[in-house]
CSV table of C-alpha atoms and ligand atoms in Angstrom, one decimal:
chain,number,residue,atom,x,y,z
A,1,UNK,CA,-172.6,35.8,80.2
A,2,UNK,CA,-174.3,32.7,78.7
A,3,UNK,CA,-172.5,29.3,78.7
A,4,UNK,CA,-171.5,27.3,75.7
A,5,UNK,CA,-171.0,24.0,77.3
A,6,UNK,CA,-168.2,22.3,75.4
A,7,UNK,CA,-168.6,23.9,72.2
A,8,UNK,CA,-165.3,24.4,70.8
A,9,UNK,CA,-163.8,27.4,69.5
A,10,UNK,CA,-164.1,27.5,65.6
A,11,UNK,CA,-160.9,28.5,64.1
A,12,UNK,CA,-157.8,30.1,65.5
A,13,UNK,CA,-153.8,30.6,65.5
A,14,UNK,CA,-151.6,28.2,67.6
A,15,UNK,CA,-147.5,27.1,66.7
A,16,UNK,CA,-147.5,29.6,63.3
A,17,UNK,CA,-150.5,27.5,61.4
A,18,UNK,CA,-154.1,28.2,61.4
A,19,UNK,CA,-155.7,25.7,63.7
A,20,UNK,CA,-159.8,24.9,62.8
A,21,UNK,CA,-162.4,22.5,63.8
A,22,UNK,CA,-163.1,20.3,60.2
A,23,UNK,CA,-167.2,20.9,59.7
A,24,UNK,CA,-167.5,19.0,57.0
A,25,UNK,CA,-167.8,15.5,58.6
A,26,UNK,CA,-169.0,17.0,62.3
A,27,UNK,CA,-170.8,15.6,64.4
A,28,UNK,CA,-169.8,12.2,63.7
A,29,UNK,CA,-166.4,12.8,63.1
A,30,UNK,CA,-164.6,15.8,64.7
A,31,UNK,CA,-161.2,16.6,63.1
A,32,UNK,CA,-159.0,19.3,63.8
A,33,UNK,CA,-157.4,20.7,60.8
A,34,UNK,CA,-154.1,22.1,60.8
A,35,UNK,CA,-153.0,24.5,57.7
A,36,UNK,CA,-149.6,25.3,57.5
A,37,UNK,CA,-149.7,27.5,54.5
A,38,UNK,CA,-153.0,29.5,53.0
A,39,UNK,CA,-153.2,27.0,50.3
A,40,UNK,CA,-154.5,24.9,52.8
A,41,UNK,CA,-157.0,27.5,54.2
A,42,UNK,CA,-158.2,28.0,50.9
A,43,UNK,CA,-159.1,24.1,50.4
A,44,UNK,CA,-160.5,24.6,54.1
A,45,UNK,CA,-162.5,26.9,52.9
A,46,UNK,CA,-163.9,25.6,49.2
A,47,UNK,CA,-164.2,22.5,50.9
A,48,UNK,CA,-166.8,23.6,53.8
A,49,UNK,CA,-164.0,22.7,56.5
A,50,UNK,CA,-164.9,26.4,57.9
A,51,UNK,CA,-168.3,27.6,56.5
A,52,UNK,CA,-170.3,30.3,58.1
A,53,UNK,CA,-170.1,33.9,56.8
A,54,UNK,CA,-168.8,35.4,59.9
A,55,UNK,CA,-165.8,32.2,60.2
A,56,UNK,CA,-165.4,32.6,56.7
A,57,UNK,CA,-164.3,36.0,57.3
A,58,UNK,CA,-161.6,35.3,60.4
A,59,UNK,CA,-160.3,32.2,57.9
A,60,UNK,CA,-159.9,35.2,55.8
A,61,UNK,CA,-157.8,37.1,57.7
A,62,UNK,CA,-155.7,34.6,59.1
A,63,UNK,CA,-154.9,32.9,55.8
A,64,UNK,CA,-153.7,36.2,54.8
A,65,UNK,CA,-151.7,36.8,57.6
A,66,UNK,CA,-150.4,33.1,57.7
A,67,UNK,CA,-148.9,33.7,54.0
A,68,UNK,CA,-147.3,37.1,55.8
A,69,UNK,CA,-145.8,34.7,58.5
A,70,UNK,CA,-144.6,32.0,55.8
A,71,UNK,CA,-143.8,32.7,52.2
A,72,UNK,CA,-144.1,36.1,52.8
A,73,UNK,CA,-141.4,35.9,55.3
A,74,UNK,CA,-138.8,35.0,52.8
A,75,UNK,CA,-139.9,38.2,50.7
A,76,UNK,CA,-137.2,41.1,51.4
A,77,UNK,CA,-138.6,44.0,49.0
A,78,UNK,CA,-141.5,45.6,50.5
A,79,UNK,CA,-143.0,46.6,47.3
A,80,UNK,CA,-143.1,43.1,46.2
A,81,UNK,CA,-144.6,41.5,49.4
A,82,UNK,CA,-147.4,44.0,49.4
A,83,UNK,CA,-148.2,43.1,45.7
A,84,UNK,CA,-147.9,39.6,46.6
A,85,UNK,CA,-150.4,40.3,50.0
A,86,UNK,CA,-152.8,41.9,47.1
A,87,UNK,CA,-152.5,38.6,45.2
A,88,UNK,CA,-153.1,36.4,48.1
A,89,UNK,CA,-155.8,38.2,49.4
A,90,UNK,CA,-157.9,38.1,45.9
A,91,UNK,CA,-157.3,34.1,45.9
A,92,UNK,CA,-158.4,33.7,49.5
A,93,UNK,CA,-161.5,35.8,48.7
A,94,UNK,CA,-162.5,33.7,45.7
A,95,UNK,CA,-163.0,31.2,47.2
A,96,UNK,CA,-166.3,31.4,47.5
A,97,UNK,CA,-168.8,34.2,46.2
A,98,UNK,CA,-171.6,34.7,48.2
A,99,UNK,CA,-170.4,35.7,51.9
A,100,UNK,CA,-169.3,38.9,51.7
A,101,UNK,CA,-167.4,38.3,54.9
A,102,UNK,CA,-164.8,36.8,52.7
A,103,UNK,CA,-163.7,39.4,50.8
A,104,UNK,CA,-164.2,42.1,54.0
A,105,UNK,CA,-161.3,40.0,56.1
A,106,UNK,CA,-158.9,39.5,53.5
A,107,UNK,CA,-159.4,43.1,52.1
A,108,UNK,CA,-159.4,44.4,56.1
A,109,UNK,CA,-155.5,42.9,56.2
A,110,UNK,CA,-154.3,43.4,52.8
A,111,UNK,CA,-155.7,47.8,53.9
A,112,UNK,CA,-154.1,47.4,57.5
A,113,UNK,CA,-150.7,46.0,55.7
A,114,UNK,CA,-150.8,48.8,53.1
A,115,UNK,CA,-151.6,51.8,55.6
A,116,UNK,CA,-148.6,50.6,58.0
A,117,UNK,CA,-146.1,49.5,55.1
A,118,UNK,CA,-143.9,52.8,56.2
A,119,UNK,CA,-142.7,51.1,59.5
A,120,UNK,CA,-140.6,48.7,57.2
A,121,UNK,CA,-141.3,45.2,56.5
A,122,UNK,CA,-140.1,43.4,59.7
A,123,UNK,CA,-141.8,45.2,61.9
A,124,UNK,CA,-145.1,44.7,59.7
A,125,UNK,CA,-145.1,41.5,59.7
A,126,UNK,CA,-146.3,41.1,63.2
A,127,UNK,CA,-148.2,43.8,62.8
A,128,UNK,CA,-150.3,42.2,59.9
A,129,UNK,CA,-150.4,39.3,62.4
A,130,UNK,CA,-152.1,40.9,65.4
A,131,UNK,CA,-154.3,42.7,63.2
A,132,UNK,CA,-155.8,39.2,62.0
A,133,UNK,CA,-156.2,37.9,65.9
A,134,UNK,CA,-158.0,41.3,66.3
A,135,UNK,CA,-160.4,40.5,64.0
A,136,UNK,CA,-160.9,37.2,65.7
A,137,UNK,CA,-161.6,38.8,68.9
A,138,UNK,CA,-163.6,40.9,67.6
A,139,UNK,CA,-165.9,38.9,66.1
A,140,UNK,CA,-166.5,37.0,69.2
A,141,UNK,CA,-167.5,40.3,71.1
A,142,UNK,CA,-169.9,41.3,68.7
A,143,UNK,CA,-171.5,38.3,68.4
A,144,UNK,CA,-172.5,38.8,72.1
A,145,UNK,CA,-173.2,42.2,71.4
A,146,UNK,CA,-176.1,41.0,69.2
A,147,UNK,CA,-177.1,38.6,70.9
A,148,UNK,CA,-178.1,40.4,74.0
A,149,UNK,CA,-179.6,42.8,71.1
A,150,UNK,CA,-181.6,40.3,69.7
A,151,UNK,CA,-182.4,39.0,73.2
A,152,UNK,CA,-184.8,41.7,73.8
A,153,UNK,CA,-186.8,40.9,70.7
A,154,UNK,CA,-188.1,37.5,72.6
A,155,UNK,CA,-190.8,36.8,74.2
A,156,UNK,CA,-190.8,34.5,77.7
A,157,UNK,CA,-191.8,31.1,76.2
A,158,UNK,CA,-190.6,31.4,72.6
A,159,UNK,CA,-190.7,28.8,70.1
A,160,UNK,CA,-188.0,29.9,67.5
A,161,UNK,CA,-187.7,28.4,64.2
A,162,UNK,CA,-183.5,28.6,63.1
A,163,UNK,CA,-182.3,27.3,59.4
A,164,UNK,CA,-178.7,26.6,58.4
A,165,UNK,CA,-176.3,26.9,61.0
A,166,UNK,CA,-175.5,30.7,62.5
A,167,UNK,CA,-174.4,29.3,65.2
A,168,UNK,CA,-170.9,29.0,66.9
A,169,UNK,CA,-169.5,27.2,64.2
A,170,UNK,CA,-170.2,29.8,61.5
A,171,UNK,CA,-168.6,32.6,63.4
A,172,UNK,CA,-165.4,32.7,66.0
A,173,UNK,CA,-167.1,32.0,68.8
A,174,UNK,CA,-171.1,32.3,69.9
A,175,UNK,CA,-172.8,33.2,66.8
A,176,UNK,CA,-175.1,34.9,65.5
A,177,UNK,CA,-179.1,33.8,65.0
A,178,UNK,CA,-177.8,31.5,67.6
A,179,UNK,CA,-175.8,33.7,69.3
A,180,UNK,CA,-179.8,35.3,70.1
A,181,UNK,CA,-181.4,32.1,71.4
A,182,UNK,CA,-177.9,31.6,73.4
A,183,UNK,CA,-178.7,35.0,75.0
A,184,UNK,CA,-182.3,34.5,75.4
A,185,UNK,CA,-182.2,31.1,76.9
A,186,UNK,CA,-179.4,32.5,79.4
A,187,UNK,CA,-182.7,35.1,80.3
A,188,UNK,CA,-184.6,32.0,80.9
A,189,UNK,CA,-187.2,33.2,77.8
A,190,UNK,CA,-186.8,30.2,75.3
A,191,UNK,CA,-189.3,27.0,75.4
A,192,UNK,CA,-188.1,25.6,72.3
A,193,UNK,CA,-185.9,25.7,69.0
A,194,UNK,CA,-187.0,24.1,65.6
A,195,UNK,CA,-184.1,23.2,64.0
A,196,UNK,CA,-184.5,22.9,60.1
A,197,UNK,CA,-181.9,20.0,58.8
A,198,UNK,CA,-181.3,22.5,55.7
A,199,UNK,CA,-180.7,20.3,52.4
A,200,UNK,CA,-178.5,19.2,50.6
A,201,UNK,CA,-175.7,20.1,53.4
A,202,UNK,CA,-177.6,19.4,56.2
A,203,UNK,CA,-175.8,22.2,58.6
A,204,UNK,CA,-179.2,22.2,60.6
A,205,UNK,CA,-179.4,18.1,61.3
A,206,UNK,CA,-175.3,18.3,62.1
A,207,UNK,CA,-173.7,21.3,63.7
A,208,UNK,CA,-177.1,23.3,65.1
A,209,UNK,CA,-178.3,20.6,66.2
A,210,UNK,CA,-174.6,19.2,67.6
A,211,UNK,CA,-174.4,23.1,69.4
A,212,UNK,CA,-177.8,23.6,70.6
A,213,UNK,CA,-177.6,19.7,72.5
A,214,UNK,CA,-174.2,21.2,74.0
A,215,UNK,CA,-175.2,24.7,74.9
A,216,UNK,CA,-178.1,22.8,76.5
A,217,UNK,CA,-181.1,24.5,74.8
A,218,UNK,CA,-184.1,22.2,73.9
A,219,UNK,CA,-184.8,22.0,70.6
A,220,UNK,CA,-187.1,19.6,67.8
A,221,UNK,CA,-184.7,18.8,64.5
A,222,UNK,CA,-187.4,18.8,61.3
A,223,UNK,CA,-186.8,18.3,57.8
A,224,UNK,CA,-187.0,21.7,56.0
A,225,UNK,CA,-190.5,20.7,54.4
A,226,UNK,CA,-192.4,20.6,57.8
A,227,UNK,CA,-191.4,24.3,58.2
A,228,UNK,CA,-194.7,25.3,56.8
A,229,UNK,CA,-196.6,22.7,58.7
A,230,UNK,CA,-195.4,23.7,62.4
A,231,UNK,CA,-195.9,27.0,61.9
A,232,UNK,CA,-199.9,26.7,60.4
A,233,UNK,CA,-200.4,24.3,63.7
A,234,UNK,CA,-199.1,28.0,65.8
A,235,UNK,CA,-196.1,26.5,67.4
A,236,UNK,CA,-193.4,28.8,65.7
A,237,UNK,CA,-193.4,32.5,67.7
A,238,UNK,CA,-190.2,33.9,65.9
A,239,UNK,CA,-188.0,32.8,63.0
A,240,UNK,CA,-184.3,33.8,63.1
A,241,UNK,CA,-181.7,33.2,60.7
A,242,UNK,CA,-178.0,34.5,59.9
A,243,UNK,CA,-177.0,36.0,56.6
A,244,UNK,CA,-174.0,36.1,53.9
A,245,UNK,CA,-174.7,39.2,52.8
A,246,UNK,CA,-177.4,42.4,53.5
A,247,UNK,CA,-177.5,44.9,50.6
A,248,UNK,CA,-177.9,48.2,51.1
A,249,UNK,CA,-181.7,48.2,51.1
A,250,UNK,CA,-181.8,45.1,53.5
A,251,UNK,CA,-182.1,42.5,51.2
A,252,UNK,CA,-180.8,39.4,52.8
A,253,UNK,CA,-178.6,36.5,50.4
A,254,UNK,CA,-178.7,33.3,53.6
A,255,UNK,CA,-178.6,30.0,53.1
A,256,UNK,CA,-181.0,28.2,50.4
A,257,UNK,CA,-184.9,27.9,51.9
A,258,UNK,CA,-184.0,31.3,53.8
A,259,UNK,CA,-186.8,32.9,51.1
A,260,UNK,CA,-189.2,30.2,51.9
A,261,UNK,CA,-189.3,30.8,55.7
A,262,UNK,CA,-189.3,34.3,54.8
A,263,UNK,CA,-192.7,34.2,53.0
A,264,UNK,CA,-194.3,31.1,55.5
A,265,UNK,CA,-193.7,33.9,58.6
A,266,UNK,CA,-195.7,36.8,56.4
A,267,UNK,CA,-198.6,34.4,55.7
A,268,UNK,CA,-198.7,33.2,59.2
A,269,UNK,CA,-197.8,36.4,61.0
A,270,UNK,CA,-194.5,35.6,62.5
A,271,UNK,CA,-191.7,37.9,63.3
A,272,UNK,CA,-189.1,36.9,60.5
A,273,UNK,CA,-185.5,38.2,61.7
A,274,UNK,CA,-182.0,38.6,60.0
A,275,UNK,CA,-179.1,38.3,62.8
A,276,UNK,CA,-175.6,39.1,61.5
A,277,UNK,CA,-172.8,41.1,62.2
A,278,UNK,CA,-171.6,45.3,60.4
A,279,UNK,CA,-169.1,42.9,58.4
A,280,UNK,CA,-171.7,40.9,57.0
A,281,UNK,CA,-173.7,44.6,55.4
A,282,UNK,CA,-172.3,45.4,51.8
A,283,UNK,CA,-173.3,49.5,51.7
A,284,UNK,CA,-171.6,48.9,47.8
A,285,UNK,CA,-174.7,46.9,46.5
A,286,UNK,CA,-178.2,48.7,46.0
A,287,UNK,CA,-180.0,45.7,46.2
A,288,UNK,CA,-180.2,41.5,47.0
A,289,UNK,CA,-180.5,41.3,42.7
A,290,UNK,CA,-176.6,42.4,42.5
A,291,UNK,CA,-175.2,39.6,45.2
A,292,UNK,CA,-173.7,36.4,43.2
A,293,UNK,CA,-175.1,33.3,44.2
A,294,UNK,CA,-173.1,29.9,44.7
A,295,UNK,CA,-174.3,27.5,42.8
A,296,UNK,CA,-172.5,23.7,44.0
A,297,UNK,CA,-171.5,20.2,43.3
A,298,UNK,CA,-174.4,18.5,41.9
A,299,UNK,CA,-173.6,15.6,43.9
A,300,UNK,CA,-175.0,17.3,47.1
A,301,UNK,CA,-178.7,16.9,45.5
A,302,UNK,CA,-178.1,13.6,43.9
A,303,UNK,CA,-176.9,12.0,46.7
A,304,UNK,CA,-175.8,11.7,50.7
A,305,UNK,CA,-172.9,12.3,52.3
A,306,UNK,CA,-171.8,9.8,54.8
A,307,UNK,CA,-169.0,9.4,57.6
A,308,UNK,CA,-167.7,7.6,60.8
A,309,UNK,CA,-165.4,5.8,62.3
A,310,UNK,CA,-165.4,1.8,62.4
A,311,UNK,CA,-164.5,-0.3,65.8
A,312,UNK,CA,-163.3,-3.7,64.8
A,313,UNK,CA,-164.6,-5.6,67.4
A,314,UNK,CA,-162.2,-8.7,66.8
A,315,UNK,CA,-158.9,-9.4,65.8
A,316,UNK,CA,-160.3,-10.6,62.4
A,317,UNK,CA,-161.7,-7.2,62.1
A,318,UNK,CA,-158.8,-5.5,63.0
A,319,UNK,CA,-156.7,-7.8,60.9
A,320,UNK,CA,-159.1,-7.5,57.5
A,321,UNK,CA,-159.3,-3.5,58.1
A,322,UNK,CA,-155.1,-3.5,58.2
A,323,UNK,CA,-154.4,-5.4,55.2
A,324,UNK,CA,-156.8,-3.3,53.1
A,325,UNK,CA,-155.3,0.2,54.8
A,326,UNK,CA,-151.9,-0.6,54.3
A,327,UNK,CA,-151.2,1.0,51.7
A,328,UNK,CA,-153.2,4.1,52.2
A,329,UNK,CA,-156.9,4.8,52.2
A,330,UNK,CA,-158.7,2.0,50.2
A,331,UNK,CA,-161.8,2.3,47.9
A,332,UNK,CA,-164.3,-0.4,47.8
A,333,UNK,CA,-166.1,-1.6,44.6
A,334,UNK,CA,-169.2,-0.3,44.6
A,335,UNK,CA,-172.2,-0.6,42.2
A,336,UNK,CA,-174.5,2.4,41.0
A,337,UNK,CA,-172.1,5.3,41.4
A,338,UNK,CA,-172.1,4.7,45.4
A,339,UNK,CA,-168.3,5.5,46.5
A,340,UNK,CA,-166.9,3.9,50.1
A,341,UNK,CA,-163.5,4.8,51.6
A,342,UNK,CA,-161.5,2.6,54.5
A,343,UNK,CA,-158.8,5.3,56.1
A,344,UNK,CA,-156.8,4.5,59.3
A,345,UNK,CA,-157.2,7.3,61.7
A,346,UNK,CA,-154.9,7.3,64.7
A,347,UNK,CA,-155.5,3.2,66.1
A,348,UNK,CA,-158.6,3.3,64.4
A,349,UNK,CA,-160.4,3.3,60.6
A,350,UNK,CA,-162.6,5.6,59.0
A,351,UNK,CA,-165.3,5.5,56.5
A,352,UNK,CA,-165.5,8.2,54.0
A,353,UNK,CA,-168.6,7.8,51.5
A,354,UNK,CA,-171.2,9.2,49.2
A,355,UNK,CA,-174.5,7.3,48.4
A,356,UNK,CA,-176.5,8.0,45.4
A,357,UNK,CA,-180.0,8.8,45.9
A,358,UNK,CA,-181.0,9.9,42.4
A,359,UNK,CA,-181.2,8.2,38.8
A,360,UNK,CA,-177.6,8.5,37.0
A,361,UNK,CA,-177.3,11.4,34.5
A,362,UNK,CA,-180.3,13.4,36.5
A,363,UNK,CA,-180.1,17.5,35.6
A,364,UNK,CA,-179.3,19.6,38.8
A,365,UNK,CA,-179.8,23.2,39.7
A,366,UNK,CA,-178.2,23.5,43.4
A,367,UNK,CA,-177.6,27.1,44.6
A,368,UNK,CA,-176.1,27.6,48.1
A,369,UNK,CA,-178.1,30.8,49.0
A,370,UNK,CA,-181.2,32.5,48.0
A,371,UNK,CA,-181.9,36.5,48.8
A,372,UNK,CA,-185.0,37.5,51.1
A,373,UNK,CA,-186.5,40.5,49.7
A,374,UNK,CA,-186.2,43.5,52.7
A,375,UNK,CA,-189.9,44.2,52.9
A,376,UNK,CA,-190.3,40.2,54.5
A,377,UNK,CA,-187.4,40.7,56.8
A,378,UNK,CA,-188.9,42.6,60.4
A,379,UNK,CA,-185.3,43.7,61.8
A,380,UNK,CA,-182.0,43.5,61.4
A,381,UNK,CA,-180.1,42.2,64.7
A,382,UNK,CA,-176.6,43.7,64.4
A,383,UNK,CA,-174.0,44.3,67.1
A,384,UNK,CA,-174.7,47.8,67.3
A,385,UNK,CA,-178.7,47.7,67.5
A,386,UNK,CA,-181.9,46.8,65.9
A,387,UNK,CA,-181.9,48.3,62.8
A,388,UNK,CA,-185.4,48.7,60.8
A,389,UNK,CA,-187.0,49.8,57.6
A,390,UNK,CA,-185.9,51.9,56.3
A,391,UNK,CA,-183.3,49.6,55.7
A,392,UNK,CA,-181.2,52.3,53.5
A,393,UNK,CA,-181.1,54.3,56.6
A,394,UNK,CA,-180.9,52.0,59.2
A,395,UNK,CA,-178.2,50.0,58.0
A,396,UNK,CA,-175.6,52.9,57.1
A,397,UNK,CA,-176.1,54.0,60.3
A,398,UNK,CA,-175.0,50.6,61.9
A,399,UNK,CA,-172.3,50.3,59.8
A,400,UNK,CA,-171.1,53.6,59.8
A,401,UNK,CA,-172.6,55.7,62.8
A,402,UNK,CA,-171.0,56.1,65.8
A,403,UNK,CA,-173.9,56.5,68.5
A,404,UNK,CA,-176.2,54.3,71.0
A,405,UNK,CA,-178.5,52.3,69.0
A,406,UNK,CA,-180.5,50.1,70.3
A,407,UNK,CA,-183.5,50.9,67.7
A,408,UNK,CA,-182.1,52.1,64.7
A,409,UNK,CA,-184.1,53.3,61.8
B,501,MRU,O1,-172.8,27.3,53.0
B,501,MRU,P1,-172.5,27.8,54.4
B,501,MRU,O2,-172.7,26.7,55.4
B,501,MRU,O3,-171.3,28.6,54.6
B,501,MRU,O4,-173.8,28.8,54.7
B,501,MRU,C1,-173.9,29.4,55.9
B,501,MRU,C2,-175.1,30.2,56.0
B,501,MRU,O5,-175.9,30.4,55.1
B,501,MRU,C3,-175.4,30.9,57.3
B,501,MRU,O6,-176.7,31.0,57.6
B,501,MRU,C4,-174.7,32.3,57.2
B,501,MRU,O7,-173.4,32.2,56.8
B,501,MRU,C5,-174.8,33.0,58.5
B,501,MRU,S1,-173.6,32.4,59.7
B,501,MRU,C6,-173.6,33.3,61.1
């Protein structure tokens, strides 16, 4: 089994709350976020603290089940807290529209709690509960599954180009495009990763990066337009990415410049492959043209992101930072639109900011995902096989089929 090094787990439960590494400001700045109702999961969630289609779908679940285990505790009637459990599970799977996995975790718990409602309401409770940790396990296991799929595609010596972050961080544990090169490199097969930084929210420079350094796989971090360049120069052997959601006919929605890579591998003949988990497979759409997009905050193109923490390095410091924290987080004057926050964090002070890049009032188009059309993507790597086109075929039968497949389609 390959190691991880010290990557940490990505969500999980612990104490009754919903326990989760905060992405949004990793690497420099590694919180760990504690929600004590599914309100909070639900900011987690819109706010990128858990991102990844495959985490999106465990924060799914759990949220659910941590409403079960909190307001829906105080519920009596078991009509009305499985109305309410269809309620919650709709808000926590609008959060956001693209990954399918989403809607699949909350909808897998709000099924289970309907299916077992007979064995009254305090004994489903707990029920709803394990079912949620289930799908937590679970994910982990099949993200290993394909990995040692995906393993076989790749060739001793492989240069892989990766984009986004599939990694760990986007599932429960391992993940899944780099749950592939985790596996491969465990066989001793890969020379190298490129590691696209993926504009505007730069998952590639911060958590692929932050994982692959860990897991101890050599990789190169490019900005996303070299992609082209490394790959005309014949240093790219394979390009693997994850996805957010695989119509029926195997058209892939992935993270925005997904499309680009797809039709950079065609020209240059490189093997262009789609890892993800059943749960990430929507058999209800016919094609990539049905999956809604996220579009996002305008300020992700207009401008950078920045955090960190601050070490006074004398008592002057530590004074100045004090008197301006005292009463809470302070905001400094800034010209331009450029924002700067001063937190206290523990014994020490934070900096929360956002720097503009781009002329005020500028127009913006910034979707989240883009869809690869099926007849660019090589294979499928799902926990159950290697599923091909045929994609229609392929697909239902790793979704729904029940033997060995280790080539499907
Ligand atoms: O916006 P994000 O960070 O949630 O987008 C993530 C991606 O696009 C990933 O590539 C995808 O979810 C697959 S994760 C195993």
């Amino acid at each position: 089994m390959s190691s991880l090094g010290n990557i940490p787990l990505t969500i999980w439960w612990e104490d009754g709350t919903v326990r989760m590494i905060d992405q949004s400001r990793l690497p420099l700045v590694g919180d760990l976020l504690v929600c004590n109702t599914y309100d909070g999961v639900c900011t987690a969630i819109s706010g990128m603290a858990v991102r990844g289609a495959p985490a999106l779908g465990v924060a799914a679940a759990l949220g659910v089940a941590l409403w079960s285990e909190t307001e829906g505790a105080e519920i009596s009637d078991l009509r009305y807290y499985l109305e309410e459990i269809d309620r919650v599970a709709d808000e926590i799977a609008s959060t956001r529209p693209t990954a399918v996995n989403l809607k699949w975790g909350a909808e897998r718990i709000r099924l289970f709690a309907h299916d077992n409602a007979d064995v009254g309401l305090d004994a489903l409770r707990p029920l709803v509960l394990e079912e949620a940790l289930r799908i937590r396990a679970e994910d982990e296991e099949r993200n290993r599954a394909l990995g040692a799929h995906g393993a076989t595609l790749i060739e001793p010596g492989a240069r892989i180009l990766t984009h986004c972050n599939a990694g760990s961080l986007a599932t429960a544990y391992y993940g899944t495009a780099l749950g592939v090169i985790f596996s491969a490199h465990a066989e001793g097969k890969v020379a190298q990763v490129w590691v696209d930084e993926t504009r505007p929210v730069l998952q590639g420079a911060r958590l692929t990066a932050w994982e692959l350094r860990m897991a101890g796989v050599p990789f190169k971090l490019i900005t996303d337009n070299m992609a082209a360049s490394v790959m005309r120069r014949g240093w790219v052997d394979a390009v693997i990415v994850g996805a957010d959601r695989i119509a029926a006919n195997g058209d892939v929605a992935n993270k925005i410049g997904t499309y680009g890579l797809a039709v950079l591998c065609k020209e240059h003949g490189i093997p262009f492959y789609v890892a993800a988990p059943s749960s990430t497979v929507d058999l209800t759409l016919t094609s990539g043209d049905e999956i809604v997009i996220e579009e996002r905050d305008e300020r992700e193109v207009t401008g950078v992101t920045v955090s960190g923490v601050i070490e006074p390095r004398t008592s002057i410091e530590t004074r100045s930072l004090d008197a301006i924290t005292e009463a809470g987080p302070y905001a400094l004057g800034m010209t331009k639109g450029h924002q700067m926050e001063i937190s206290r964090k523990g014994g020490a002070y934070q900096f929360d900011g956002w720097v503009r890049i781009a002329p005020p009032s500028v127009e913006v188009y910034n979707p989240a995902f883009d869809v690869t059309p099926a007849e660019l993507v090589t294979a499928i790597i799902t926990e159950r096989g290697i599923a091909r086109a045929p994609y229609a075929e392929s697909l239902a039968e790793a979704c729904c089929g029940t033997g060995a497949l280790h080539e499907l389609g």
